Coordinates of C-alpha atoms in Angstrom, one line a residue:
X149 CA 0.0 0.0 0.0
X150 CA 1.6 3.2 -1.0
X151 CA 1.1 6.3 0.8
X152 CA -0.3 8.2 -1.9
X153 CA -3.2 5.5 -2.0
X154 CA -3.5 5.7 1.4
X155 CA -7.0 6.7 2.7
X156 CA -7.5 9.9 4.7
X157 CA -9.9 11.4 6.8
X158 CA -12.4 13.9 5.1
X159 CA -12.1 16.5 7.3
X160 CA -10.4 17.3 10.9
X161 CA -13.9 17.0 12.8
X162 CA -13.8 13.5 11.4
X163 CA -10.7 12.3 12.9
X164 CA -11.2 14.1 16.2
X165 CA -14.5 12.6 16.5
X166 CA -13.1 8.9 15.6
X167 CA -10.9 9.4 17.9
X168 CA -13.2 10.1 20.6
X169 CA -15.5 7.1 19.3
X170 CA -12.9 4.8 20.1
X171 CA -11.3 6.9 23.8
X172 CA -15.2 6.9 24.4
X173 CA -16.6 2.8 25.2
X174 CA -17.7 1.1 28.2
X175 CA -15.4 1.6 30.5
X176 CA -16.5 5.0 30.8
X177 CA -20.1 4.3 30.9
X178 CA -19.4 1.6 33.8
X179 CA -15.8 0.9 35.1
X180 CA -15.0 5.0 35.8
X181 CA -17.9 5.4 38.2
X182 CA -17.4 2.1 39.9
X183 CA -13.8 3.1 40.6
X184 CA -14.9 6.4 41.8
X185 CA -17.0 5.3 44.1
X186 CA -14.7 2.6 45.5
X187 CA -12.0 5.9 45.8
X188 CA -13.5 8.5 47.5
X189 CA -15.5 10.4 44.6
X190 CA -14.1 13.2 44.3
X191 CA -10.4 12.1 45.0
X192 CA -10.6 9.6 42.2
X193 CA -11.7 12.0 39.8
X194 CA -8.6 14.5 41.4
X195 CA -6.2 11.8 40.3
X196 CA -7.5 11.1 37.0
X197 CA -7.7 13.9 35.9
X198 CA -3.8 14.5 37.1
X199 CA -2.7 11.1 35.8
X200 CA -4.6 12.1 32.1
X201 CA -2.5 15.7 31.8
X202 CA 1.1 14.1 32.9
X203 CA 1.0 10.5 31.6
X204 CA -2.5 9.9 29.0
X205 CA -2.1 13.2 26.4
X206 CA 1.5 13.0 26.1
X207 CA 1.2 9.2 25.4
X208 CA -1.8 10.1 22.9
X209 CA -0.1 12.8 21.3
X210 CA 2.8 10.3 20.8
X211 CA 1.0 7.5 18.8
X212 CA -1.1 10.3 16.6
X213 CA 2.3 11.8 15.5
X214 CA 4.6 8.9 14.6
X215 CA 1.4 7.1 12.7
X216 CA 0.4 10.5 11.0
X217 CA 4.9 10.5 10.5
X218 CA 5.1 7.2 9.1
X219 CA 1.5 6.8 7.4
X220 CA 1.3 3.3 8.4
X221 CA -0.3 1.1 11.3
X222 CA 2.0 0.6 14.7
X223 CA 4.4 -2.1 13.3
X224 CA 5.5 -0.6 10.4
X225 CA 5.7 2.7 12.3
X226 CA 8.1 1.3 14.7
X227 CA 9.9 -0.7 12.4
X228 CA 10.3 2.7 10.6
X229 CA 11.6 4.7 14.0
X230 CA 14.0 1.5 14.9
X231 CA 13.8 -1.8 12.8
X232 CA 14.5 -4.0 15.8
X233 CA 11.5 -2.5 17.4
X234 CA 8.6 -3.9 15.3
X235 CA 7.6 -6.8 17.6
X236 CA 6.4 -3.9 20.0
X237 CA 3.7 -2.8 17.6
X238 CA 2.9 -6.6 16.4
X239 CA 2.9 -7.5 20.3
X240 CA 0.4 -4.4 20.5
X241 CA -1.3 -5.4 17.2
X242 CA -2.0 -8.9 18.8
X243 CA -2.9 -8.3 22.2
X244 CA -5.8 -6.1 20.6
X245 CA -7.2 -8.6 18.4
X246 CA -7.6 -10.6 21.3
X247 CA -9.5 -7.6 22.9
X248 CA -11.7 -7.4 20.0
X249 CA -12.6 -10.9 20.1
X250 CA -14.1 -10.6 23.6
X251 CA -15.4 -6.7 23.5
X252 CA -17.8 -8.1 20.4
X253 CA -19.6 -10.7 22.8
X254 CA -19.5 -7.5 25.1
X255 CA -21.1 -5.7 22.9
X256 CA -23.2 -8.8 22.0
X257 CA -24.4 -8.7 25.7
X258 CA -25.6 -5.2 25.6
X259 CA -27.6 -5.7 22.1
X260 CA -29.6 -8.4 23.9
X261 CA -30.4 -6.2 27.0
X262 CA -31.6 -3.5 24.6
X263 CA -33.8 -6.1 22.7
X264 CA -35.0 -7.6 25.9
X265 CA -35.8 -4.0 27.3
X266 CA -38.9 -5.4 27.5
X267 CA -38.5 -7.8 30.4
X268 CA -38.3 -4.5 33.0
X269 CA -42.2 -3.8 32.0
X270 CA -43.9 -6.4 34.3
X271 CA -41.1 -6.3 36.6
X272 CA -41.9 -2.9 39.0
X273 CA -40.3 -2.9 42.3
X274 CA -38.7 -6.4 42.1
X275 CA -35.0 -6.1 41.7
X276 CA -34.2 -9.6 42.5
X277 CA -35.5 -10.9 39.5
X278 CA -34.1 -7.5 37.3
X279 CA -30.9 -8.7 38.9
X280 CA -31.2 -12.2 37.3
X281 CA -32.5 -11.1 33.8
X282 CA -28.7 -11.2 32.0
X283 CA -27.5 -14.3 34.0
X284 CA -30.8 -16.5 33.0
X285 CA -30.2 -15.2 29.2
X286 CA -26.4 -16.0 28.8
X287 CA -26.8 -19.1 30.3
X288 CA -23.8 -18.5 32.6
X289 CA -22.4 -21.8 34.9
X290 CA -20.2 -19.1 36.1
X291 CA -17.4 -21.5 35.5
X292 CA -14.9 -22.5 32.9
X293 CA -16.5 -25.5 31.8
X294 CA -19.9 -25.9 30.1
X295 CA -19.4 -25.9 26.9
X296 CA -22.2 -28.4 26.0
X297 CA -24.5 -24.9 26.3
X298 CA -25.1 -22.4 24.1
X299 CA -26.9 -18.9 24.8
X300 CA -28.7 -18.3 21.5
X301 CA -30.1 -14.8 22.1
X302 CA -26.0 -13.9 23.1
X303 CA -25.4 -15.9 19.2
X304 CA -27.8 -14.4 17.8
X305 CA -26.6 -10.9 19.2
X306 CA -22.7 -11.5 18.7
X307 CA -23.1 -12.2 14.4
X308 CA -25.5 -8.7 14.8
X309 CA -22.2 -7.1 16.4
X310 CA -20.1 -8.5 13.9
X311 CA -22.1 -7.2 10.8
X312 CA -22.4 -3.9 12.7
X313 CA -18.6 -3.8 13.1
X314 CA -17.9 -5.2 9.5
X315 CA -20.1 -2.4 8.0
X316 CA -18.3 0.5 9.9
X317 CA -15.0 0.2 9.1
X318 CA -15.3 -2.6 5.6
X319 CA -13.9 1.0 3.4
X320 CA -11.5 2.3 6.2
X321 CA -11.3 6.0 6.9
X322 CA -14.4 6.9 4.9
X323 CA -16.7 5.0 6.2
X324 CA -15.7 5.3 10.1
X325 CA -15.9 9.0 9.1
X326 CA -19.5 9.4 8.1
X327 CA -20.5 6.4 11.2
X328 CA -19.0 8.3 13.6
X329 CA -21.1 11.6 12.7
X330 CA -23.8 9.6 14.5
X331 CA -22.3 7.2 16.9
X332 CA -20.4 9.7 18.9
X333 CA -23.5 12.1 19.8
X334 CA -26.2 9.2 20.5
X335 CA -24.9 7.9 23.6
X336 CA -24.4 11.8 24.9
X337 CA -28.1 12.7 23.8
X338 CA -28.6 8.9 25.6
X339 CA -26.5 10.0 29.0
X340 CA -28.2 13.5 29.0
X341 CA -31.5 11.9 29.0
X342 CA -30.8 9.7 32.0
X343 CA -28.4 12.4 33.7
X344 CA -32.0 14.8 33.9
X345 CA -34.1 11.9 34.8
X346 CA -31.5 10.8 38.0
X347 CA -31.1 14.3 38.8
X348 CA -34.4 15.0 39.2
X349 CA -35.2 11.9 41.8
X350 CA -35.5 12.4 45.2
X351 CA -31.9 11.6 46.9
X352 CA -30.1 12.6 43.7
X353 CA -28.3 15.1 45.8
X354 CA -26.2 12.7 48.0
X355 CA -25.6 10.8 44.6
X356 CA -24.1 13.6 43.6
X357 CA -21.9 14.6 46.9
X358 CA -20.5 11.2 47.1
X359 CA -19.3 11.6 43.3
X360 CA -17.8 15.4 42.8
X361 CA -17.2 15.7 46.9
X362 CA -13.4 14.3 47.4
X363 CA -12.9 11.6 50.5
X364 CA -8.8 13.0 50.8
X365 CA -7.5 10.2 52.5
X366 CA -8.6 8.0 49.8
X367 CA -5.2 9.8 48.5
X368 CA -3.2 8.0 50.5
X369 CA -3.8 4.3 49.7
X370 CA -1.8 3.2 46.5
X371 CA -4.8 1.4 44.9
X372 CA -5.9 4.7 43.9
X373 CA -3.3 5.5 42.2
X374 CA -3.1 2.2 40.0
X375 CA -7.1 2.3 39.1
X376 CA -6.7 6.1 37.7
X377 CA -3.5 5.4 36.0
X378 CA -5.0 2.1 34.6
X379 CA -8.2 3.9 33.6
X380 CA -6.7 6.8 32.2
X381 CA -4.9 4.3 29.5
X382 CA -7.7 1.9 29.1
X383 CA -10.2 4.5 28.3
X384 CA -7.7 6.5 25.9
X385 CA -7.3 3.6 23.6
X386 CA -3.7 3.8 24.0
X387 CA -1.0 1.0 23.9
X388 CA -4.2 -0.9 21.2
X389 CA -2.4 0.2 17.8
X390 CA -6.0 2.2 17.0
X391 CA -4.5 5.7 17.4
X392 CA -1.1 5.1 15.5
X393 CA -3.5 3.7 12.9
X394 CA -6.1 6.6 12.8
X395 CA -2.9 8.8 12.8
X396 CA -1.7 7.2 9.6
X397 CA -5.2 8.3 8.0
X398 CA -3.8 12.1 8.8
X399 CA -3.7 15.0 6.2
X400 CA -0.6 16.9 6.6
X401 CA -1.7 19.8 7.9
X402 CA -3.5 18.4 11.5
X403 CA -2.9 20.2 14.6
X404 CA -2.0 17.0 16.2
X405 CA -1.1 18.9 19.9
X406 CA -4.9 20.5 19.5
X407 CA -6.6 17.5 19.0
X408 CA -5.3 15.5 21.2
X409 CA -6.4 18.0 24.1
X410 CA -9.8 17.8 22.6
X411 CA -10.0 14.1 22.3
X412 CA -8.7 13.7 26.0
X413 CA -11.4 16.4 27.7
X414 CA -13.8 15.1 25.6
X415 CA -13.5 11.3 26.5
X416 CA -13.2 12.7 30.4
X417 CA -16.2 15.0 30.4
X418 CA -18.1 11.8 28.9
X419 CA -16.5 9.8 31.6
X420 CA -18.2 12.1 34.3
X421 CA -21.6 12.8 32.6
X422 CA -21.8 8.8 32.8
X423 CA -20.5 8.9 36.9
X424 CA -23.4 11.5 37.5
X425 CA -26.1 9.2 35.7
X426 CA -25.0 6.2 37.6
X427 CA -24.3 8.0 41.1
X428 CA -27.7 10.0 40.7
X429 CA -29.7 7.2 39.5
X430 CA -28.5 4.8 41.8
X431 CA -29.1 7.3 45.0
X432 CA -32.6 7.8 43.7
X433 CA -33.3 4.5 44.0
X434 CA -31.8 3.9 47.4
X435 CA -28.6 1.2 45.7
X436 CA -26.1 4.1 46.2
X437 CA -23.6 1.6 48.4
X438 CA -24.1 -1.7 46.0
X439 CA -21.9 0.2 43.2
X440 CA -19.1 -2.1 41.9
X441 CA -15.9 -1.4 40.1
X442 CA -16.5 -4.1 37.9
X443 CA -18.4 -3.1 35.0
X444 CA -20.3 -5.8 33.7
X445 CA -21.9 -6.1 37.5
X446 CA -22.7 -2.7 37.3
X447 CA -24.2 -2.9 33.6
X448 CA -25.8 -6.4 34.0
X449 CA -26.8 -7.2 37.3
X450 CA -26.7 -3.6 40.0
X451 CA -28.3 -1.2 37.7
X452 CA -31.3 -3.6 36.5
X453 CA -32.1 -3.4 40.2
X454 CA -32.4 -0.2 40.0
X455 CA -34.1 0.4 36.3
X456 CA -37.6 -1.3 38.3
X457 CA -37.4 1.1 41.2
X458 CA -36.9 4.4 38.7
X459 CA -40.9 4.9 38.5
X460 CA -44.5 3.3 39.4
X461 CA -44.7 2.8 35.7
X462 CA -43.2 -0.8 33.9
X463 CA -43.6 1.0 30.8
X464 CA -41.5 3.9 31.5
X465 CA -39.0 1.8 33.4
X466 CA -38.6 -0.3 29.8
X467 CA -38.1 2.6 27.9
X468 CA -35.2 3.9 30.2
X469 CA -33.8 0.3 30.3
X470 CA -33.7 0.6 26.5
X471 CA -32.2 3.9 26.7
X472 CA -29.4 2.9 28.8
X473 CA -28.7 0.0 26.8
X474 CA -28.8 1.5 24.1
X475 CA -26.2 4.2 25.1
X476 CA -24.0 0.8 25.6
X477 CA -24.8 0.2 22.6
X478 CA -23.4 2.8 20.7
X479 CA -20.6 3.2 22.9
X480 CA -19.2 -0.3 22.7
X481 CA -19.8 0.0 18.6
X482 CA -17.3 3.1 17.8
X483 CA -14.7 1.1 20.8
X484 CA -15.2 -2.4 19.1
X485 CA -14.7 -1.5 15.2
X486 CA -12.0 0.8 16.1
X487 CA -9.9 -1.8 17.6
X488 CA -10.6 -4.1 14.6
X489 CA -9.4 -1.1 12.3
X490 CA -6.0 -0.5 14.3
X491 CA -5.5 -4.4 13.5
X492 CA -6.5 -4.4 9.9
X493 CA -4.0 -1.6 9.5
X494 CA -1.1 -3.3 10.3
X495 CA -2.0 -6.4 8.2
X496 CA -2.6 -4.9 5.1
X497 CA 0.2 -2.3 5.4
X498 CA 2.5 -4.9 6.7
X499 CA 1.7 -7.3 3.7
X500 CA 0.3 -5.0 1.1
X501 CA -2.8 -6.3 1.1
X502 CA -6.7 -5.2 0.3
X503 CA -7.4 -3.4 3.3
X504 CA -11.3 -4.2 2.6
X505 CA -10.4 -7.8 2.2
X506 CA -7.9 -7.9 4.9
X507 CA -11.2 -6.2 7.5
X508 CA -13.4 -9.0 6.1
X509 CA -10.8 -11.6 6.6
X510 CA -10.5 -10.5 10.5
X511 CA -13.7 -9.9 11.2
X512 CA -14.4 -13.6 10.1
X513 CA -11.2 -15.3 12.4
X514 CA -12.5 -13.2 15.3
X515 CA -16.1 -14.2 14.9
X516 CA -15.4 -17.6 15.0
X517 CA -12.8 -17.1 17.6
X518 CA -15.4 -15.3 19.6
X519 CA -17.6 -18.2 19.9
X520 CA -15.9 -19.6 22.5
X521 CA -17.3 -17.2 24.4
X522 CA -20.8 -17.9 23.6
X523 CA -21.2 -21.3 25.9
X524 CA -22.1 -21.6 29.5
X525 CA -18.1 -21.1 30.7
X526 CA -18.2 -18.1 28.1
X527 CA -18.3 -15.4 30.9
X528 CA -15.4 -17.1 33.2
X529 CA -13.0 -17.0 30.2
X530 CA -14.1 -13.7 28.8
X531 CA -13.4 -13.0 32.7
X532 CA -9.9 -14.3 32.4
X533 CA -9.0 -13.3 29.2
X534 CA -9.8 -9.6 29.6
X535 CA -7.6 -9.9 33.1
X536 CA -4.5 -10.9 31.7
X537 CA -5.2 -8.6 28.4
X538 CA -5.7 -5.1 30.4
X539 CA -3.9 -6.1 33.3
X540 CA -0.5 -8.0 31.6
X541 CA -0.2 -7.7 28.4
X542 CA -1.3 -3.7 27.7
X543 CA 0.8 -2.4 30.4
X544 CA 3.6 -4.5 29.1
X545 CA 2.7 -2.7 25.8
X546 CA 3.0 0.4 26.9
X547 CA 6.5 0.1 29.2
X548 CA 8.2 -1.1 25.6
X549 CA 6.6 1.8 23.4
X550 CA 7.8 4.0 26.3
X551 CA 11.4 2.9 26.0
X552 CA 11.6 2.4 22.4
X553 CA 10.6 6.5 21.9
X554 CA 12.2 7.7 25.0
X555 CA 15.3 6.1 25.3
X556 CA 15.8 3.6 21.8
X557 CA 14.5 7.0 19.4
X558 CA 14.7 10.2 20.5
X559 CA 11.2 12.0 22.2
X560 CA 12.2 15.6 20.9
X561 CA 11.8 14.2 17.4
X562 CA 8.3 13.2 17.9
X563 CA 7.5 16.3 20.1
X564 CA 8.6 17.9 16.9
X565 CA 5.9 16.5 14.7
X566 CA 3.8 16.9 17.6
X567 CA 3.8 20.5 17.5
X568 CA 4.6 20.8 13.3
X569 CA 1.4 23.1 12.3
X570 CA 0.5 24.3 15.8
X571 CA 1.2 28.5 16.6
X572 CA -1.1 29.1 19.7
X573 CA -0.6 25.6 21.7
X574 CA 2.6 23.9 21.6
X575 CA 3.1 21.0 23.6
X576 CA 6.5 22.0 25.8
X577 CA 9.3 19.6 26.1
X578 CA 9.4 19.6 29.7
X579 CA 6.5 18.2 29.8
X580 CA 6.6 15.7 26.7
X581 CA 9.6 14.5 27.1
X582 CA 9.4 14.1 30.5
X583 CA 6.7 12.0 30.4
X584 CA 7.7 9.3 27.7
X585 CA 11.0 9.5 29.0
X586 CA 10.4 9.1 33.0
X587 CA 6.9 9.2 34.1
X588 CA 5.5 6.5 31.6
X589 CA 7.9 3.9 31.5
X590 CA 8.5 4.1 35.5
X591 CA 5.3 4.6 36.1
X592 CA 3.8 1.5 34.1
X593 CA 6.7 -0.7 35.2
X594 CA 5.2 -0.1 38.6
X595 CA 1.8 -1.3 37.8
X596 CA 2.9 -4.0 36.5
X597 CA 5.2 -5.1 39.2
X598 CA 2.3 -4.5 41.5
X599 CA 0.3 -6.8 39.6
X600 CA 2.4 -9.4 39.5
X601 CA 3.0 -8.7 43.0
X602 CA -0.7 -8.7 43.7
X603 CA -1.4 -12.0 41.3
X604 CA 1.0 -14.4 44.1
X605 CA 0.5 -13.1 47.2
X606 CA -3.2 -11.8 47.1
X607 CA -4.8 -14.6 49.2
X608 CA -7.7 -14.6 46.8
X609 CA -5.4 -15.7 44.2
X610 CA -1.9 -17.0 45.2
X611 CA -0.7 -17.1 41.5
X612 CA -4.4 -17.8 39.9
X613 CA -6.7 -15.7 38.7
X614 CA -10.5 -16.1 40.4
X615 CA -9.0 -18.4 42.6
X616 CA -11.9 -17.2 45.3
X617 CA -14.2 -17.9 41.5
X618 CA -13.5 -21.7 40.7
X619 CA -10.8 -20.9 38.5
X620 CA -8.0 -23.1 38.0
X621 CA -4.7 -23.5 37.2
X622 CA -5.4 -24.2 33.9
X623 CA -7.2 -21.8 32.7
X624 CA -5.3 -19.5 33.8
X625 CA -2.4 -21.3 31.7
X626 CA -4.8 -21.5 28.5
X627 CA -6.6 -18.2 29.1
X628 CA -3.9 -15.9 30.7
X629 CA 0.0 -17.1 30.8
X630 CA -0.6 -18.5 26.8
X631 CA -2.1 -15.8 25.0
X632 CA 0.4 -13.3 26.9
X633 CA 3.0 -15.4 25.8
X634 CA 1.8 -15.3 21.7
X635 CA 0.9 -12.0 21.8
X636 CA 4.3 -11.1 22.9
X637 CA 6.2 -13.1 20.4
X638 CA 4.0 -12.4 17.6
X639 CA 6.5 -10.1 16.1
X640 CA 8.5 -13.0 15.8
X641 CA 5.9 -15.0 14.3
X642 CA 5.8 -12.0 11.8
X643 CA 9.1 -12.0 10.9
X644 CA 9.2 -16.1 10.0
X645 CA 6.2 -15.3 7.6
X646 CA 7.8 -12.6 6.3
X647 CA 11.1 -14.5 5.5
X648 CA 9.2 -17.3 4.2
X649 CA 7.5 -14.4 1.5
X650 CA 10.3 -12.8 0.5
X651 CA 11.4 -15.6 -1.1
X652 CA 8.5 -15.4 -3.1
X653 CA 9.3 -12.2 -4.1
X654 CA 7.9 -10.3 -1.2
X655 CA 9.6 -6.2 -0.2
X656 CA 9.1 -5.4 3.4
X657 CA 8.5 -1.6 3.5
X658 CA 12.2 0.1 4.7
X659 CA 10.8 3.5 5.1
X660 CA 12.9 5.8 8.0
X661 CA 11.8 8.5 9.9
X662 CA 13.1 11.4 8.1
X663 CA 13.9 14.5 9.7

């Protein structure tokens, strides 16, 4: 694929709001309240927000540039900064296929809520049932095994998901351009609608003071610290190869340090319009202390319990359980087919290939791959899997993008194509190179020590995962240790195809960051 075949975005507003489609999914609808209220409000939203100015826009700004640099997905861009360093993007490339083949039963999940919105009419007042609505239709054992059962509706919903994704992103940049016109404002106009009905119930107030108030010595425990930092990266989509790649779609003349900012406060202010919904609604309805940092309790099981007690009316409650699942909806859509693009990127760059064919091509291995998440031990290994993806295998991403610009490449070079067609806002140096150089790489080397740390001496675990869950060994092994282990030599893996080719007559790109 040359570069001056490459697609490009139609206009700027395009790639900013791509960008914030993708920065913009579930976690912030579910996982940045729960953490909030498990860190004093306030305080959590205090660090956050300090963690996303010193460690998240840098880090952003970083992978727009050298893909808008390079015009090329995350392997080819690093093999063009440093050649040695292309199993970092390929390691990055992998480990978010594997996120995309999990996120579309997510976002399979949250299709079938919306269709079964339903359900919530003749269910006024009794939240243990609304509790058990999700459970009963995925057919859950809640352990690894049970593969003789198969949810349907969840099947049904997952080759829905797959279309949707295959359809948003089957022409690349143009079609993600004209999607996201609409996908990025329906789940505000969605959150807007819910933020006026849980402000306006009585106890919406102490909702509200728990979430903005700050509970300081919150500051001084160390798990704070982690779950911002964590979040800040998880809901930048950072570290995934999807913001090199929507770089590489870049005209020439992008304010890269501008949107960046924009795309960072935007995917914030979203985060909190979603914490006041949640803390507001939940107050309202008297389940203020049952909110969890785990998202999919939140979505699935705590807030159901809460959609019965919203009014006297089981109509009205089933039209604001649509709503809100419909918000999901559109958030997990612009997340999912964004992670899928960042992949197809690399492929068909790497190889020359169709880009069209190559999205087809993956969206097929991943729906099939997917399946395995469809049976009755689907939700145990989606469990695992996404544990060892967000809490392994991205950090470890982004501790060996942080060393291969900071200290293999050299930060002011970037910084320089950060800042190339920027007058009133230029990123500063201090502060740039600072952060790749120092704050990123030490800082996410911590996290992941404490991890580790965590994973063998937490006596919920002792070395396996959901220990405390019926998990075994095993799984873990198959689920965590393995896919860690190919994702992270799958530059490797690369590079025996690629030797295999060129024999054939294959030319890997040798493009070099120019000056």
């Amino acid at each position: 694929m040359s570069k001056e075949k490459r697609d490009s975005w139609g206009s700027r507003s395009q790639f900013i709001l791509a960008a914030i489609g993708s920065a913009v999914g579930l976690g912030n609808a579910w996982r940045f309240p729960g953490l909030a209220a498990k860190h004093g409000g306030g305080a959590f939203l205090m660090v956050y927000l300090l963690a996303m100015l010193v460690i998240g826009i840098p880090f952003l700004m970083m992978e727009i540039s050298i893909g808008r640099k390079m015009h090329r997905g995350v392997p080819g861009a690093f093999r063009a900064i440093k050649k040695s360093t292309e199993p970092v993007g390929w390691f990055a490339v992998s480990n978010a296929f594997v996120i995309s083949v999990y996120y579309a039963v997510v976002f399979a999940w949250v299709i079938m809520m919306a269709f079964a919105s339903y359900k919530f009419a003749s269910l006024t007042g009794d939240s243990a049932t609304a509790s058990g609505i999700w459970a009963d239709m995925i057919k859950t054992t809640g352990t690894t095994s049970g593969y003789g059962t198969i949810s349907f509706p969840v099947l049904g919903c997952l080759v829905i998901a797959w279309i949707l994704i295959y359809a948003c992103i089957r022409n690349g940049a143009g079609t993600v351009g004209k999607v996201v016109k609409y996908t990025v404002f329906l789940p505000v106009i969605c959150l807007v609608i819910l933020c006026v009905k849980g402000i306006l119930m009585p106890g919406a107030m102490a909702g509200l003071t728990k979430f903005f108030v700050p509970d300081f010595s919150s500051l001084s425990k160390a798990d704070i610290w982690i779950d911002a930092i964590g979040q800040v990266f998880y809901s930048l989509s950072i570290m995934m190869a999807i913001m090199v790649a929507y770089g590489s779609f870049l005209k020439e003349d992008s304010n890269i340090a501008k949107d960046a900012v924009i795309i960072a406060f935007s995917d914030f202010a979203i985060s909190v319009l979603s914490g006041i919904v949640l803390f507001t609604t939940m107050s309202g309805t008297g389940q203020l202390d049952n909110m969890s940092s785990s998202g999919i309790a939140t979505a699935f099981i705590i807030y159901p319990q809460s959609i019965v007690l919203l009014t006297n009316s089981g109509v009205a409650n089933a039209i604001f359980a649509f709503v809100f699942y419909f918000c999901l909806c559109t958030l997990a859509i612009d997340s999912a087919f964004s992670i899928i693009e960042g992949v197809s990127t690399a492929v068909s760059d790497k190889f020359h290939l169709s880009h069209k064919k190559t999205t087809l091509a993956l969206c097929i291995i991943a729906s099939i791959l997917s399946l395995w998440f469809v049976t009755g031990g689907g939700l145990a290994w989606l469990d695992i899997v996404d544990k060892w993806c967000n809490a392994y295998s991205l950090i470890l991403v982004g501790i060996l993008e942080a060393i291969t610009i900071g200290w293999l490449f050299d930060p002011k070079k970037v910084l320089k194509e950060v800042n190339r067609n920027t007058q009133s806002f230029k990123m500063p140096a201090w502060w740039f190179v600072t952060s790749i150089k120092i704050f990123a790489p030490i800082t996410l080397a911590g996290f992941f020590i404490w991890n580790i740390i965590d994973l063998f001496t937490n006596e919920k675990t002792l070395g396996i995962y959901g220990r405390d869950s019926g998990y075994s060994l095993a799984s873990n092994i198959i689920g965590g240790w393995l896919i860690l282990a190919l994702c992270l030599f799958s530059g490797f893996i690369v590079k025996i195809i690629e030797k295999k080719l060129e024999k054939k007559g294959y030319k890997p790109d040798e493009d070099v960051w120019e000056d």
